[in-house]
GROMACS .gro file of C-alpha atoms in nm:
model
  228
    1MET     CA    1   0.000   0.000   0.000
    2MET     CA    2   0.280   0.240   0.095
    3SER     CA    3   0.452   0.177  -0.240
    4ARG     CA    4   0.145   0.325  -0.411
    5ILE     CA    5   0.083   0.615  -0.172
    6LEU     CA    6   0.442   0.742  -0.144
    7PRO     CA    7   0.494   0.846  -0.511
    8PHE     CA    8   0.167   1.040  -0.512
    9ALA     CA    9   0.260   1.204  -0.183
   10LEU     CA   10   0.591   1.311  -0.334
   11LEU     CA   11   0.405   1.460  -0.632
   12LEU     CA   12   0.174   1.662  -0.406
   13ILE     CA   13   0.465   1.785  -0.195
   14ALA     CA   14   0.661   1.892  -0.503
   15ILE     CA   15   0.368   2.082  -0.654
   16GLY     CA   16   0.280   2.241  -0.319
   17THR     CA   17   0.639   2.353  -0.265
   18CYS     CA   18   0.655   2.516  -0.610
   19ILE     CA   19   0.329   2.704  -0.552
   20ARG     CA   20   0.422   2.815  -0.200
   21THR     CA   21   0.768   2.930  -0.309
   22GLY     CA   22   0.630   3.128  -0.600
   23ARG     CA   23   0.372   3.306  -0.385
   24SER     CA   24   0.620   3.395  -0.110
   25LEU     CA   25   0.876   3.567  -0.334
   26SER     CA   26   0.920   3.941  -0.302
   27PRO     CA   27   0.905   4.160  -0.619
   28THR     CA   28   1.287   4.178  -0.619
   29GLU     CA   29   1.320   3.801  -0.585
   30LYS     CA   30   1.066   3.744  -0.860
   31ALA     CA   31   1.264   3.970  -1.094
   32ALA     CA   32   1.579   3.767  -1.026
   33TRP     CA   33   1.399   3.432  -1.051
   34LYS     CA   34   1.528   3.223  -1.337
   35LEU     CA   35   1.230   3.143  -1.558
   36VAL     CA   36   1.383   2.840  -1.730
   37SER     CA   37   1.546   2.554  -1.544
   38ALA     CA   38   1.564   2.178  -1.573
   39PRO     CA   39   1.293   1.978  -1.391
   40PRO     CA   40   1.383   1.820  -1.056
   41MET     CA   41   1.578   1.493  -1.083
   42SER     CA   42   1.615   1.526  -1.461
   43GLY     CA   43   1.994   1.538  -1.424
   44LEU     CA   44   1.994   1.183  -1.291
   45ASN     CA   45   2.005   0.875  -1.510
   46SER     CA   46   1.677   0.700  -1.589
   47LYS     CA   47   1.755   0.402  -1.367
   48SER     CA   48   1.806   0.625  -1.063
   49ILE     CA   49   1.476   0.799  -1.130
   50ASP     CA   50   1.300   0.461  -1.144
   51ILE     CA   51   1.448   0.373  -0.806
   52LEU     CA   52   1.359   0.705  -0.642
   53THR     CA   53   1.000   0.688  -0.769
   54LEU     CA   54   0.972   0.323  -0.660
   55GLY     CA   55   0.910   0.217  -1.018
   56HIS     CA   56   0.639   0.479  -1.079
   57ARG     CA   57   0.814   0.665  -1.362
   58GLY     CA   58   0.484   0.822  -1.464
   59ILE     CA   59   0.499   1.037  -1.149
   60PHE     CA   60   0.831   1.186  -1.255
   61ASP     CA   61   0.702   1.236  -1.610
   62ASP     CA   62   0.396   1.423  -1.480
   63ILE     CA   63   0.596   1.649  -1.248
   64ALA     CA   64   0.856   1.730  -1.515
   65THR     CA   65   0.588   1.794  -1.778
   66ILE     CA   66   0.407   2.041  -1.552
   67TRP     CA   67   0.743   2.207  -1.481
   68ILE     CA   68   0.825   2.249  -1.852
   69ILE     CA   69   0.477   2.356  -1.960
   70GLN     CA   70   0.491   2.629  -1.694
   71PHE     CA   71   0.781   2.806  -1.863
   72LEU     CA   72   0.690   2.716  -2.222
   73GLY     CA   73   0.355   2.884  -2.170
   74ASP     CA   74   0.499   3.197  -2.010
   75LYS     CA   75   0.435   3.511  -2.218
   76GLU     CA   76   0.776   3.650  -2.123
   77LEU     CA   77   0.968   3.337  -2.225
   78VAL     CA   78   1.130   3.477  -2.541
   79LYS     CA   79   1.222   3.805  -2.370
   80LYS     CA   80   1.367   3.652  -2.056
   81SER     CA   81   1.533   3.334  -2.184
   82SER     CA   82   1.753   3.211  -2.465
   83ALA     CA   83   1.675   2.929  -2.703
   84GLU     CA   84   1.982   2.744  -2.576
   85ASP     CA   85   1.862   2.756  -2.213
   86VAL     CA   86   1.515   2.638  -2.313
   87TYR     CA   87   1.658   2.355  -2.522
   88LYS     CA   88   1.890   2.239  -2.242
   89ALA     CA   89   1.605   2.231  -1.990
   90ILE     CA   90   1.379   2.039  -2.230
   91ASN     CA   91   1.651   1.799  -2.339
   92SER     CA   92   1.732   1.715  -1.977
   93PHE     CA   93   1.379   1.572  -1.963
   94THR     CA   94   1.322   1.427  -2.310
   95ARG     CA   95   1.644   1.225  -2.291
   96HIS     CA   96   1.455   1.007  -2.041
   97GLN     CA   97   1.197   0.942  -2.317
   98PRO     CA   98   0.884   1.032  -2.117
   99ARG     CA   99   0.558   0.875  -2.230
  100LEU     CA  100   0.384   1.206  -2.303
  101GLU     CA  101   0.370   1.266  -2.677
  102GLY     CA  102   0.252   1.626  -2.659
  103ILE     CA  103   0.563   1.753  -2.479
  104TYR     CA  104   0.781   1.670  -2.781
  105LEU     CA  105   0.546   1.851  -3.020
  106LEU     CA  106   0.503   2.160  -2.802
  107SER     CA  107   0.876   2.189  -2.730
  108CYS     CA  108   0.963   2.171  -3.097
  109PHE     CA  109   0.707   2.432  -3.203
  110VAL     CA  110   0.819   2.677  -2.933
  111LEU     CA  111   1.188   2.646  -3.025
  112ALA     CA  112   1.129   2.658  -3.401
  113LEU     CA  113   0.854   2.916  -3.423
  114ASP     CA  114   0.884   3.139  -3.115
  115PHE     CA  115   1.265   3.138  -3.092
  116SER     CA  116   1.337   3.077  -3.464
  117HIS     CA  117   1.584   2.799  -3.376
  118PRO     CA  118   1.450   2.494  -3.562
  119GLU     CA  119   1.788   2.322  -3.543
  120TYR     CA  120   1.715   2.229  -3.180
  121CYS     CA  121   1.409   2.023  -3.275
  122GLN     CA  122   1.569   1.713  -3.425
  123SER     CA  123   1.720   1.562  -3.110
  124ILE     CA  124   1.392   1.621  -2.926
  125SER     CA  125   1.199   1.449  -3.205
  126VAL     CA  126   1.439   1.154  -3.206
  127ASP     CA  127   1.389   1.115  -2.829
  128GLY     CA  128   1.015   1.124  -2.893
  129LEU     CA  129   1.034   0.854  -3.157
  130LYS     CA  130   1.228   0.631  -2.920
  131ALA     CA  131   0.949   0.675  -2.664
  132PHE     CA  132   0.671   0.645  -2.925
  133PRO     CA  133   0.796   0.420  -3.210
  134ASP     CA  134   0.449   0.413  -3.370
  135SER     CA  135   0.386   0.787  -3.357
  136TRP     CA  136   0.322   0.966  -3.686
  137ARG     CA  137   0.265   1.308  -3.526
  138ILE     CA  138   0.624   1.346  -3.402
  139PRO     CA  139   0.795   1.273  -3.737
  140MET     CA  140   0.524   1.475  -3.914
  141THR     CA  141   0.606   1.776  -3.696
  142GLN     CA  142   0.979   1.734  -3.756
  143GLY     CA  143   0.917   1.698  -4.130
  144PHE     CA  144   0.728   2.027  -4.125
  145ILE     CA  145   1.011   2.199  -3.938
  146ALA     CA  146   1.276   2.059  -4.175
  147SER     CA  147   1.082   2.166  -4.483
  148PHE     CA  148   0.946   2.508  -4.391
  149LYS     CA  149   1.200   2.632  -4.136
  150LEU     CA  150   1.525   2.463  -4.241
  151GLN     CA  151   1.447   2.436  -4.614
  152ASP     CA  152   1.596   2.086  -4.610
  153ASP     CA  153   1.372   1.889  -4.847
  154LEU     CA  154   1.564   1.565  -4.815
  155LYS     CA  155   1.555   1.556  -4.437
  156ALA     CA  156   1.189   1.660  -4.443
  157ALA     CA  157   1.119   1.373  -4.683
  158ALA     CA  158   1.287   1.128  -4.446
  159PHE     CA  159   1.071   1.234  -4.154
  160TYR     CA  160   0.754   1.238  -4.364
  161GLN     CA  161   0.845   0.888  -4.482
  162ILE     CA  162   0.878   0.778  -4.120
  163ALA     CA  163   0.538   0.932  -4.048
  164ALA     CA  164   0.386   0.757  -4.351
  165SER     CA  165   0.515   0.419  -4.232
  166ARG     CA  166   0.337   0.450  -3.896
  167PRO     CA  167  -0.010   0.308  -3.830
  168ASN     CA  168  -0.304   0.545  -3.889
  169SER     CA  169  -0.097   0.813  -4.063
  170PRO     CA  170  -0.285   1.026  -4.322
  171GLU     CA  171  -0.254   0.900  -4.681
  172TYR     CA  172  -0.118   1.229  -4.817
  173VAL     CA  173   0.196   1.200  -4.602
  174ALA     CA  174   0.352   0.932  -4.827
  175ARG     CA  175   0.287   1.141  -5.140
  176LEU     CA  176   0.445   1.446  -4.981
  177ALA     CA  177   0.749   1.243  -4.875
  178LYS     CA  178   0.801   1.121  -5.232
  179ARG     CA  179   0.781   1.472  -5.379
  180LEU     CA  180   1.020   1.616  -5.124
  181SER     CA  181   1.275   1.337  -5.167
  182GLU     CA  182   1.275   1.380  -5.544
  183ARG     CA  183   1.320   1.755  -5.508
  184GLY     CA  184   1.598   1.700  -5.256
  185PHE     CA  185   1.784   1.461  -5.489
  186ALA     CA  186   1.741   1.703  -5.779
  187ASN     CA  187   1.908   1.974  -5.572
  188GLY     CA  188   2.208   1.750  -5.508
  189GLN     CA  189   2.175   1.745  -5.129
  190ASP     CA  190   2.400   1.503  -4.941
  191LEU     CA  191   2.240   1.190  -4.796
  192ASN     CA  192   2.497   1.137  -4.521
  193GLU     CA  193   2.345   1.361  -4.254
  194THR     CA  194   1.997   1.228  -4.322
  195ILE     CA  195   2.117   0.867  -4.298
  196ASP     CA  196   2.294   0.941  -3.969
  197MET     CA  197   1.972   1.083  -3.830
  198LEU     CA  198   1.762   0.789  -3.948
  199SER     CA  199   1.997   0.538  -3.790
  200GLU     CA  200   1.886   0.665  -3.448
  201VAL     CA  201   1.514   0.633  -3.518
  202PRO     CA  202   1.316   0.311  -3.461
  203GLY     CA  203   1.235   0.173  -3.806
  204GLY     CA  204   1.477   0.414  -3.970
  205THR     CA  205   1.682   0.141  -4.135
  206ARG     CA  206   1.400   0.061  -4.374
  207ILE     CA  207   1.364   0.430  -4.462
  208ILE     CA  208   1.737   0.445  -4.541
  209GLU     CA  209   1.691   0.157  -4.787
  210ILE     CA  210   1.404   0.338  -4.959
  211LEU     CA  211   1.604   0.659  -4.995
  212ARG     CA  212   1.908   0.474  -5.130
  213ASP     CA  213   1.691   0.292  -5.383
  214ARG     CA  214   1.551   0.620  -5.508
  215MET     CA  215   1.898   0.769  -5.530
  216SER     CA  216   2.025   0.473  -5.734
  217ASN     CA  217   1.730   0.507  -5.973
  218GLN     CA  218   1.818   0.864  -6.065
  219VAL     CA  219   1.869   0.880  -6.441
  220THR     CA  220   2.094   1.184  -6.432
  221PRO     CA  221   2.322   1.225  -6.130
  222PRO     CA  222   2.296   1.575  -5.978
  223ARG     CA  223   2.594   1.803  -6.029
  224PRO     CA  224   2.767   1.972  -5.735
  225GLY     CA  225   2.571   2.270  -5.609
  226GLY     CA  226   2.246   2.142  -5.757
  227ILE     CA  227   2.311   2.272  -6.112
  228GLN     CA  228   2.166   2.040  -6.378
   0.00000   0.00000   0.00000
């Protein structure tokens, strides 16, 4: 019985402490308060967190998610924090591969759209795909970022292809992946970085084979710099 009650008690204590601390700060202390910081215990390894939560990892995931959503939703976030600090705080959590799909999507959109730093999204998305191997929303989001924010058609195609291979993904995703990959090959973009990324993603090996097949079927090899 205690093994079930204790983790929930720890959650309530942590939330209560955060609320009480925030309310008791003076105006001067609030001005000096660091808006963005890593969630409690996120600096530990995943095994240690499992031990401290008595096997109830969901408790840690819930606490850390509340912690991160608090600063991601703050209207002063862009003014008071840097993209690097936000990324480091988020990555300290996502590296544990929490089972909360929305945190990967929200984090990526904030970094790419609010801070205009889409390059921070990929490692977050890869963590998300390790936690949710069947997700199509995570690779779909990363495909969008790669295409519209990074202008990297080939990498976007790879992520859209991952999304298309997942159960229940929309039918148009596969068509979009094909168009983007063909455009990327026509522009002479290098496959190496894309292949390195895919090697970290569950199911990515099959996507690498598809991309290599398409590259080998090119009738006219692209010239350096994308000039035909």
